[in-house]
mmCIF file of C-alpha atoms in Angstrom:
data_model
loop_
_atom_site.group_PDB
_atom_site.id
_atom_site.type_symbol
_atom_site.label_atom_id
_atom_site.label_comp_id
_atom_site.label_asym_id
_atom_site.label_seq_id
_atom_site.Cartn_x
_atom_site.Cartn_y
_atom_site.Cartn_z
ATOM 1 C CA MET A 256 76.090 111.756 -53.568
ATOM 2 C CA GLY A 257 75.939 111.653 -57.395
ATOM 3 C CA GLN A 258 79.229 112.952 -58.784
ATOM 4 C CA SER A 259 82.341 110.884 -58.230
ATOM 5 C CA ALA A 260 84.033 112.063 -55.081
ATOM 6 C CA PHE A 261 87.388 112.326 -56.859
ATOM 7 C CA THR A 262 86.978 115.785 -58.404
ATOM 8 C CA PRO A 263 85.345 117.530 -55.413
ATOM 9 C CA THR A 264 87.931 115.986 -53.095
ATOM 10 C CA LEU A 265 90.756 117.165 -55.327
ATOM 11 C CA LEU A 266 89.304 120.674 -55.449
ATOM 12 C CA ARG A 267 89.034 120.898 -51.683
ATOM 13 C CA ALA A 268 92.490 119.459 -51.068
ATOM 14 C CA SER A 269 94.103 122.020 -53.366
ATOM 15 C CA ALA A 270 91.707 124.921 -52.750
ATOM 16 C CA ASP A 271 94.261 127.185 -51.084
ATOM 17 C CA GLY A 272 96.757 126.795 -53.915
ATOM 18 C CA PHE A 273 94.177 127.248 -56.678
ATOM 19 C CA ALA A 274 92.672 130.252 -54.885
ATOM 20 C CA GLY A 275 96.070 131.860 -54.362
ATOM 21 C CA LEU A 276 97.093 131.496 -57.989
ATOM 22 C CA ALA A 277 93.756 132.734 -59.337
ATOM 23 C CA THR A 278 93.798 135.701 -56.944
ATOM 24 C CA SER A 279 97.336 136.697 -57.944
ATOM 25 C CA ARG A 280 96.366 136.747 -61.618
ATOM 26 C CA TRP A 281 93.139 138.582 -60.844
ATOM 27 C CA MET A 282 94.909 141.302 -58.856
ATOM 28 C CA GLU A 283 97.526 141.744 -61.552
ATOM 29 C CA SER A 284 94.913 142.150 -64.284
ATOM 30 C CA ASP A 285 92.334 144.286 -62.476
ATOM 31 C CA PRO A 286 93.560 147.675 -61.150
ATOM 32 C CA GLN A 287 90.585 148.017 -58.796
ATOM 33 C CA VAL A 288 91.280 144.668 -57.144
ATOM 34 C CA GLY A 289 95.037 145.110 -57.202
ATOM 35 C CA ALA A 290 94.861 148.572 -55.635
ATOM 36 C CA SER A 291 92.969 147.192 -52.646
ATOM 37 C CA GLY A 292 96.031 145.277 -51.434
ATOM 38 C CA ALA A 293 93.641 142.835 -49.766
ATOM 39 C CA PHE A 294 95.162 139.625 -51.110
ATOM 40 C CA GLU A 295 94.063 137.400 -48.216
ATOM 41 C CA ALA A 296 90.495 138.699 -48.291
ATOM 42 C CA TRP A 297 90.185 138.144 -52.039
ATOM 43 C CA ARG A 298 91.826 134.723 -51.802
ATOM 44 C CA ALA A 299 89.255 133.741 -49.173
ATOM 45 C CA HIS A 300 86.528 134.861 -51.575
ATOM 46 C CA VAL A 301 87.944 132.766 -54.408
ATOM 47 C CA ARG A 302 88.278 129.805 -52.066
ATOM 48 C CA ARG A 303 84.565 130.093 -51.302
ATOM 49 C CA GLN A 304 83.887 129.889 -55.030
ATOM 50 C CA ILE A 305 85.949 126.702 -55.210
ATOM 51 C CA GLU A 306 84.148 125.162 -52.254
ATOM 52 C CA SER A 307 80.781 126.017 -53.775
ATOM 53 C CA LEU A 308 81.869 124.516 -57.082
ATOM 54 C CA ALA A 309 82.939 121.306 -55.349
ATOM 55 C CA ALA A 310 79.556 121.052 -53.606
ATOM 56 C CA ALA A 311 77.678 121.615 -56.859
ATOM 57 C CA LEU A 312 79.791 118.956 -58.602
ATOM 58 C CA GLU A 313 78.885 116.443 -55.908
ATOM 59 C CA ASP A 314 75.224 117.064 -56.633
ATOM 60 C CA GLU A 315 75.727 117.281 -60.412
ATOM 61 C CA ALA A 316 73.896 120.600 -60.282
ATOM 62 C CA PRO A 317 75.412 123.570 -62.187
ATOM 63 C CA GLU A 318 72.479 125.671 -61.037
ATOM 64 C CA LEU A 319 73.713 125.466 -57.443
ATOM 65 C CA PHE A 320 77.077 126.962 -58.375
ATOM 66 C CA ALA A 321 75.241 129.619 -60.375
ATOM 67 C CA ALA A 322 73.082 130.452 -57.350
ATOM 68 C CA HIS A 323 76.205 131.023 -55.271
ATOM 69 C CA VAL A 324 77.645 133.283 -57.964
ATOM 70 C CA VAL A 325 74.367 135.235 -58.063
ATOM 71 C CA TRP A 326 74.679 135.816 -54.311
ATOM 72 C CA SER A 327 78.174 137.224 -54.903
ATOM 73 C CA ARG A 328 76.965 139.323 -57.839
ATOM 74 C CA ASP A 329 74.284 140.990 -55.736
ATOM 75 C CA ALA A 330 76.729 141.635 -52.893
ATOM 76 C CA PHE A 331 79.205 143.197 -55.344
ATOM 77 C CA ALA A 332 76.486 145.402 -56.839
ATOM 78 C CA ALA A 333 75.386 146.607 -53.402
ATOM 79 C CA ARG A 334 78.951 147.795 -52.790
ATOM 80 C CA ALA A 335 79.215 149.549 -56.175
ATOM 81 C CA MET A 336 81.567 146.908 -57.547
ATOM 82 C CA PRO A 337 80.828 146.082 -61.207
ATOM 83 C CA ALA A 338 79.890 142.615 -62.374
ATOM 84 C CA THR A 339 83.004 142.678 -64.552
ATOM 85 C CA MET A 340 85.084 142.211 -61.394
ATOM 86 C CA LEU A 341 83.303 138.979 -60.587
ATOM 87 C CA GLN A 342 83.474 137.891 -64.218
ATOM 88 C CA ALA A 343 87.245 138.400 -64.132
ATOM 89 C CA GLU A 344 87.538 136.449 -60.883
ATOM 90 C CA LEU A 345 85.684 133.470 -62.339
ATOM 91 C CA SER A 346 87.620 133.671 -65.604
ATOM 92 C CA HIS A 347 90.961 133.459 -63.805
ATOM 93 C CA LEU A 348 89.697 130.652 -61.597
ATOM 94 C CA ARG A 349 88.498 128.751 -64.629
ATOM 95 C CA ASP A 350 91.878 129.143 -66.355
ATOM 96 C CA VAL A 351 93.767 127.967 -63.260
ATOM 97 C CA LEU A 352 91.590 124.890 -62.864
ATOM 98 C CA GLU A 353 91.754 123.978 -66.544
ATOM 99 C CA GLU A 354 95.548 124.272 -66.513
ATOM 100 C CA SER A 355 96.060 122.469 -63.214
ATOM 101 C CA LEU A 356 93.561 119.619 -63.109
ATOM 102 C CA PRO A 357 93.751 116.266 -64.881
ATOM 103 C CA LYS A 358 91.561 116.225 -67.982
ATOM 104 C CA ALA A 359 89.090 113.804 -66.405
ATOM 105 C CA ALA A 360 88.640 116.056 -63.385
ATOM 106 C CA TRP A 361 88.227 119.202 -65.489
ATOM 107 C CA SER A 362 85.826 117.741 -68.064
ATOM 108 C CA PRO A 363 82.529 118.333 -66.180
ATOM 109 C CA MET A 364 83.425 121.884 -65.078
ATOM 110 C CA PRO A 365 82.888 124.015 -68.210
ATOM 111 C CA ALA A 366 79.120 123.571 -67.894
ATOM 112 C CA TYR A 367 79.254 124.960 -64.365
ATOM 113 C CA PHE A 368 81.243 128.045 -65.344
ATOM 114 C CA GLU A 369 79.052 128.623 -68.390
ATOM 115 C CA ARG A 370 75.887 128.488 -66.284
ATOM 116 C CA ALA A 371 77.403 130.974 -63.831
ATOM 117 C CA ALA A 372 78.498 133.259 -66.681
ATOM 118 C CA GLN A 373 74.945 133.309 -68.025
ATOM 119 C CA GLU A 374 73.677 134.505 -64.669
ATOM 120 C CA LEU A 375 76.255 137.293 -64.569
ATOM 121 C CA THR A 376 74.772 138.773 -67.735
ATOM 122 C CA ARG A 377 71.563 139.478 -65.826
ATOM 123 C CA PRO A 378 71.203 142.616 -63.683
ATOM 124 C CA ALA A 379 71.577 142.347 -59.939
ATOM 125 C CA GLN A 380 68.326 141.627 -58.115
ATOM 126 C CA PRO A 381 68.539 142.553 -54.433
ATOM 127 C CA PRO A 382 66.601 140.098 -52.259
ATOM 128 C CA ARG A 383 63.242 141.379 -51.114
ATOM 129 C CA SER A 384 62.721 142.278 -47.510
ATOM 130 C CA GLU A 385 60.507 139.875 -45.579
ATOM 131 C CA LEU A 386 59.248 142.849 -43.595
ATOM 132 C CA SER A 387 57.502 144.449 -46.572
ATOM 133 C CA GLY A 388 54.000 143.814 -47.807
ATOM 134 C CA ASN A 389 51.222 142.433 -45.705
ATOM 135 C CA SER A 390 53.203 139.895 -43.689
ATOM 136 C CA PRO A 391 51.712 139.013 -40.288
ATOM 137 C CA HIS A 392 53.007 141.339 -37.583
ATOM 138 C CA GLY A 393 55.207 143.052 -40.188
ATOM 139 C CA GLY A 394 54.922 146.425 -38.476
ATOM 140 C CA LEU A 395 56.172 145.022 -35.190
ATOM 141 C CA ALA A 396 59.037 143.216 -36.900
ATOM 142 C CA HIS A 397 60.039 146.379 -38.742
ATOM 143 C CA ALA A 398 60.002 148.466 -35.557
ATOM 144 C CA TYR A 399 62.041 145.773 -33.826
ATOM 145 C CA VAL A 400 64.710 145.820 -36.550
ATOM 146 C CA GLU A 401 64.941 149.596 -36.456
ATOM 147 C CA ALA A 402 65.448 149.488 -32.674
ATOM 148 C CA LEU A 403 68.251 146.957 -33.138
ATOM 149 C CA ILE A 404 69.995 149.037 -35.787
ATOM 150 C CA ALA A 405 69.717 152.058 -33.489
ATOM 151 C CA GLY A 406 71.458 150.044 -30.766
ATOM 152 C CA ASP A 407 68.400 150.368 -28.496
ATOM 153 C CA GLU A 408 68.229 146.969 -26.802
ATOM 154 C CA ARG A 409 65.747 148.163 -24.165
ATOM 155 C CA ARG A 410 63.236 149.282 -26.773
ATOM 156 C CA ALA A 411 63.714 146.139 -28.866
ATOM 157 C CA VAL A 412 63.029 143.913 -25.865
ATOM 158 C CA ALA A 413 59.994 145.929 -24.814
ATOM 159 C CA LEU A 414 58.472 145.854 -28.300
ATOM 160 C CA VAL A 415 58.417 142.058 -28.362
ATOM 161 C CA LEU A 416 57.661 141.222 -24.739
ATOM 162 C CA ASP A 417 54.888 143.819 -24.443
ATOM 163 C CA ALA A 418 53.178 142.398 -27.536
ATOM 164 C CA ILE A 419 52.951 138.850 -26.195
ATOM 165 C CA GLY A 420 49.844 137.862 -24.316
ATOM 166 C CA PRO A 421 46.450 136.138 -24.503
ATOM 167 C CA GLY A 422 44.548 137.222 -27.580
ATOM 168 C CA ARG A 423 47.547 139.122 -28.916
ATOM 169 C CA LEU A 424 50.898 137.734 -30.071
ATOM 170 C CA SER A 425 51.566 134.078 -29.303
ATOM 171 C CA VAL A 426 55.032 132.780 -28.555
ATOM 172 C CA ARG A 427 55.111 130.811 -31.817
ATOM 173 C CA ASP A 428 54.004 133.891 -33.764
ATOM 174 C CA ALA A 429 56.657 135.999 -32.018
ATOM 175 C CA LEU A 430 59.288 133.551 -33.205
ATOM 176 C CA THR A 431 57.859 132.939 -36.685
ATOM 177 C CA HIS A 432 56.649 136.398 -37.652
ATOM 178 C CA VAL A 433 58.933 138.749 -35.704
ATOM 179 C CA LEU A 434 62.260 137.303 -34.566
ATOM 180 C CA VAL A 435 63.015 135.031 -37.532
ATOM 181 C CA PRO A 436 62.090 137.621 -40.210
ATOM 182 C CA ALA A 437 64.020 140.254 -38.259
ATOM 183 C CA GLN A 438 67.133 138.079 -38.231
ATOM 184 C CA ARG A 439 66.808 137.493 -41.963
ATOM 185 C CA GLU A 440 66.332 141.209 -42.529
ATOM 186 C CA LEU A 441 69.573 141.934 -40.680
ATOM 187 C CA GLY A 442 71.324 139.415 -42.927
ATOM 188 C CA ARG A 443 69.746 140.972 -46.017
ATOM 189 C CA ARG A 444 70.821 144.476 -45.025
ATOM 190 C CA TRP A 445 74.359 143.267 -44.352
ATOM 191 C CA HIS A 446 74.412 141.530 -47.739
ATOM 192 C CA GLN A 447 73.243 144.768 -49.360
ATOM 193 C CA GLY A 448 75.889 146.788 -47.552
ATOM 194 C CA GLU A 449 73.311 148.789 -45.587
ATOM 195 C CA ILE A 450 74.677 147.775 -42.180
ATOM 196 C CA GLY A 451 78.010 146.458 -40.950
ATOM 197 C CA VAL A 452 79.049 143.365 -39.074
ATOM 198 C CA GLY A 453 78.704 145.193 -35.759
ATOM 199 C CA GLU A 454 75.016 145.947 -36.238
ATOM 200 C CA GLU A 455 74.319 142.430 -37.465
ATOM 201 C CA HIS A 456 76.098 140.833 -34.506
ATOM 202 C CA PHE A 457 74.426 143.146 -31.980
ATOM 203 C CA GLY A 458 71.008 142.334 -33.424
ATOM 204 C CA SER A 459 71.717 138.614 -33.296
ATOM 205 C CA ILE A 460 72.765 138.742 -29.649
ATOM 206 C CA VAL A 461 69.700 140.727 -28.588
ATOM 207 C CA THR A 462 67.397 138.404 -30.532
ATOM 208 C CA ARG A 463 68.892 135.363 -28.819
ATOM 209 C CA LYS A 464 68.301 136.959 -25.415
ATOM 210 C CA ILE A 465 64.676 137.734 -26.241
ATOM 211 C CA MET A 466 64.062 134.283 -27.673
ATOM 212 C CA ALA A 467 65.278 132.662 -24.454
ATOM 213 C CA ARG A 468 62.978 134.860 -22.380
ATOM 214 C CA VAL A 469 59.993 134.293 -24.646
ATOM 215 C CA VAL A 470 60.333 130.512 -24.697
ATOM 216 C CA ALA A 471 60.961 130.332 -20.944
ATOM 217 C CA GLN A 472 57.616 131.961 -20.163
ATOM 218 C CA ALA A 473 55.620 129.986 -22.720
ATOM 219 C CA PRO A 474 53.215 127.218 -21.696
ATOM 220 C CA LEU A 475 54.607 123.873 -22.823
ATOM 221 C CA ALA A 476 52.628 120.987 -24.236
ATOM 222 C CA PRO A 477 52.547 117.805 -22.136
ATOM 223 C CA SER A 478 55.664 115.690 -22.609
ATOM 224 C CA ASN A 479 55.392 113.230 -25.490
ATOM 225 C CA GLY A 480 58.310 111.163 -24.189
ATOM 226 C CA ARG A 481 60.413 111.868 -27.281
ATOM 227 C CA THR A 482 63.904 113.369 -27.478
ATOM 228 C CA VAL A 483 65.326 115.462 -30.304
ATOM 229 C CA VAL A 484 68.939 116.623 -30.599
ATOM 230 C CA VAL A 485 69.374 119.746 -32.719
ATOM 231 C CA ALA A 486 72.745 120.942 -34.016
ATOM 232 C CA SER A 487 74.538 122.813 -36.748
ATOM 233 C CA VAL A 488 77.082 120.571 -38.416
ATOM 234 C CA ALA A 489 80.831 120.802 -37.988
ATOM 235 C CA ARG A 490 82.345 124.053 -39.320
ATOM 236 C CA ASP A 491 78.949 125.745 -39.535
ATOM 237 C CA ALA A 492 79.179 128.838 -37.336
ATOM 238 C CA HIS A 493 75.482 129.680 -37.721
ATOM 239 C CA ASP A 494 73.051 128.344 -35.158
ATOM 240 C CA PHE A 495 70.118 130.774 -35.013
ATOM 241 C CA GLY A 496 67.930 128.503 -37.120
ATOM 242 C CA ALA A 497 68.844 125.526 -34.956
ATOM 243 C CA LEU A 498 67.889 127.471 -31.830
ATOM 244 C CA VAL A 499 64.475 128.314 -33.279
ATOM 245 C CA VAL A 500 63.854 124.708 -34.333
ATOM 246 C CA ALA A 501 64.852 123.472 -30.873
ATOM 247 C CA ALA A 502 62.449 125.981 -29.304
ATOM 248 C CA PHE A 503 59.548 124.777 -31.452
ATOM 249 C CA PHE A 504 60.194 121.151 -30.489
ATOM 250 C CA GLU A 505 60.330 122.164 -26.824
ATOM 251 C CA LEU A 506 56.997 124.000 -27.108
ATOM 252 C CA ASP A 507 55.540 120.855 -28.691
ATOM 253 C CA GLY A 508 56.386 118.669 -25.696
ATOM 254 C CA TRP A 509 59.679 117.116 -26.790
ATOM 255 C CA ARG A 510 62.801 116.944 -24.704
ATOM 256 C CA SER A 511 64.715 119.274 -27.011
ATOM 257 C CA ILE A 512 68.498 119.432 -26.682
ATOM 258 C CA CYS A 513 70.250 122.059 -28.804
ATOM 259 C CA LEU A 514 74.016 121.728 -29.179
ATOM 260 C CA GLY A 515 74.429 124.945 -31.159
ATOM 261 C CA ALA A 516 76.982 125.637 -33.873
ATOM 262 C CA ASP A 517 79.981 123.731 -35.242
ATOM 263 C CA VAL A 518 79.421 120.389 -33.514
ATOM 264 C CA PRO A 519 82.136 117.803 -34.363
ATOM 265 C CA ILE A 520 80.759 114.610 -35.836
ATOM 266 C CA ALA A 521 82.166 112.257 -33.193
ATOM 267 C CA ASP A 522 80.859 114.411 -30.351
ATOM 268 C CA LEU A 523 77.420 114.609 -31.906
ATOM 269 C CA VAL A 524 77.235 110.852 -32.410
ATOM 270 C CA GLY A 525 78.261 110.220 -28.814
ATOM 271 C CA PHE A 526 75.747 112.711 -27.476
ATOM 272 C CA VAL A 527 72.883 111.270 -29.528
ATOM 273 C CA ALA A 528 73.715 107.778 -28.290
ATOM 274 C CA ARG A 529 73.994 108.944 -24.681
ATOM 275 C CA PHE A 530 70.511 110.474 -24.692
ATOM 276 C CA ASP A 531 68.996 107.822 -26.962
ATOM 277 C CA ALA A 532 67.522 110.487 -29.228
ATOM 278 C CA ASP A 533 64.483 109.596 -31.278
ATOM 279 C CA LEU A 534 65.342 112.274 -33.820
ATOM 280 C CA VAL A 535 68.359 114.309 -34.875
ATOM 281 C CA ALA A 536 67.770 117.668 -36.578
ATOM 282 C CA LEU A 537 70.817 118.930 -38.478
ATOM 283 C CA SER A 538 71.277 122.436 -39.860
ATOM 284 C CA ALA A 539 73.721 123.500 -42.578
ATOM 285 C CA THR A 540 74.143 126.981 -44.033
ATOM 286 C CA LEU A 541 76.653 126.738 -46.882
ATOM 287 C CA ASP A 542 76.562 124.534 -49.958
ATOM 288 C CA GLU A 543 79.880 122.920 -49.097
ATOM 289 C CA GLN A 544 78.465 121.788 -45.750
ATOM 290 C CA ARG A 545 76.106 119.309 -47.399
ATOM 291 C CA ALA A 546 79.059 116.921 -47.619
ATOM 292 C CA THR A 547 79.509 117.297 -43.854
ATOM 293 C CA VAL A 548 75.823 116.554 -43.352
ATOM 294 C CA ALA A 549 76.209 113.366 -45.398
ATOM 295 C CA ARG A 550 79.236 112.258 -43.342
ATOM 296 C CA THR A 551 77.409 113.079 -40.120
ATOM 297 C CA ILE A 552 74.385 110.995 -41.075
ATOM 298 C CA GLU A 553 76.624 108.122 -42.133
ATOM 299 C CA ALA A 554 78.401 108.229 -38.763
ATOM 300 C CA LEU A 555 75.111 108.385 -36.859
ATOM 301 C CA ARG A 556 73.733 105.362 -38.695
ATOM 302 C CA ALA A 557 76.964 103.406 -38.210
ATOM 303 C CA GLU A 558 76.548 103.834 -34.456
ATOM 304 C CA ARG A 559 72.739 103.717 -34.382
ATOM 305 C CA PRO A 560 71.214 101.885 -37.368
ATOM 306 C CA GLY A 561 67.845 103.337 -38.224
ATOM 307 C CA GLN A 562 68.510 106.696 -36.563
ATOM 308 C CA ARG A 563 65.960 109.204 -37.844
ATOM 309 C CA VAL A 564 67.521 112.410 -39.197
ATOM 310 C CA LEU A 565 65.872 115.617 -40.325
ATOM 311 C CA VAL A 566 67.814 118.340 -42.169
ATOM 312 C CA GLY A 567 67.316 122.021 -42.927
ATOM 313 C CA GLY A 568 69.093 125.312 -43.475
ATOM 314 C CA SER A 569 70.177 127.408 -46.434
ATOM 315 C CA ALA A 570 72.363 124.614 -47.827
ATOM 316 C CA PHE A 571 69.148 122.832 -48.874
ATOM 317 C CA ALA A 572 67.245 125.863 -50.132
ATOM 318 C CA HIS A 573 68.311 125.980 -53.793
ATOM 319 C CA GLY A 574 67.525 122.548 -55.140
ATOM 320 C CA SER A 575 64.899 119.861 -54.788
ATOM 321 C CA GLY A 576 65.906 116.481 -53.448
ATOM 322 C CA LEU A 577 69.176 117.666 -51.898
ATOM 323 C CA TRP A 578 68.103 116.323 -48.524
ATOM 324 C CA GLN A 579 67.622 112.864 -50.009
ATOM 325 C CA ARG A 580 71.111 112.882 -51.507
ATOM 326 C CA VAL A 581 72.703 113.337 -48.079
ATOM 327 C CA GLY A 582 70.758 110.356 -46.707
ATOM 328 C CA ALA A 583 68.279 112.224 -44.506
ATOM 329 C CA ASP A 584 64.797 110.972 -43.697
ATOM 330 C CA GLY A 585 63.179 114.358 -44.183
ATOM 331 C CA HIS A 586 63.652 118.068 -44.786
ATOM 332 C CA ALA A 587 62.036 121.137 -43.269
ATOM 333 C CA ALA A 588 62.125 124.713 -44.496
ATOM 334 C CA SER A 589 60.777 126.193 -41.261
ATOM 335 C CA ALA A 590 60.623 125.419 -37.552
ATOM 336 C CA GLY A 591 56.931 124.605 -37.708
ATOM 337 C CA GLU A 592 57.496 122.234 -40.608
ATOM 338 C CA ALA A 593 60.376 120.627 -38.688
ATOM 339 C CA VAL A 594 58.058 119.696 -35.837
ATOM 340 C CA GLU A 595 55.395 118.334 -38.173
ATOM 341 C CA THR A 596 57.928 116.268 -40.113
ATOM 342 C CA GLY A 597 59.631 115.129 -36.919
ATOM 343 C CA ARG A 598 56.366 113.847 -35.509
ATOM 344 C CA ARG A 599 55.731 111.877 -38.671
ATOM 345 C CA LEU A 600 59.219 110.391 -38.728
ATOM 346 C CA VAL A 601 59.049 109.034 -35.190
ATOM 347 C CA GLY A 602 55.324 108.323 -35.059
ATOM 348 C CA ALA A 603 54.698 110.834 -32.269
#
């Protein structure tokens, strides 16, 4: 990856200390933050800023740090917290890093903080719902989300399963135009403070159940003799996208093996070797997990030179060419694109 590893490594190694010091100063200076008494929660938030900064430095991309700050800005706004709170947080973090880091390590950082500060001068822009407009099957997806938020699993299941059939909703369309947008809508509403963690988790569990039932009853393409291993990288607790990608490969005739979330590098490498996988599809959600993707690919190639690797997930959504910097052979922004790119990579 582009930037010298020294500065990002130093940031990560000292993240807890930097975050603690910045949070203490922030809470002392801001009555609203100080009155909350939630030191550990705010320190965790500052640590996330540090991790995002380290990832952006590795890619020499101030805009990636700014994008993370924008996400925080919109979340603050949705919870009636002023942008000045976030500005103060970043100001204290900047001061701590400038005081604490060697001059050579600090020198590239002002540009990153300045880019983030520019974004904070703009008004919050809540992300648009994918269920609005004229999206395919948008009405069904909207009704499904409302059933989930109401805690009505029976109705949610019936809405999807009753819609699937010849000449109606295909399995791929159910995944692409109902379940995936619904999951994103739950995440959007949580981000906007419209629902809590409980509703989001309940919706995720129900959606996983339905997805398993939908895929199990779908006609599969003839086997193409290829094997794909799909996984979220180590320390990534999100695996919904990986599950959808694995389902699409299965429907396309691959032997599709999904390992789920937070797969340690050594275990993944051993599993891929054991099943002689033609393709590995890696998912990463957070910016800081791109470094883990790079280490994972390096370990895979050390064991299996020439191993084909496809990457995707939110960690690759905010900049072009990020997938190339981690050493991948290709990138996909959707499950359908993952299958098309996977076929090309292995000549299937």
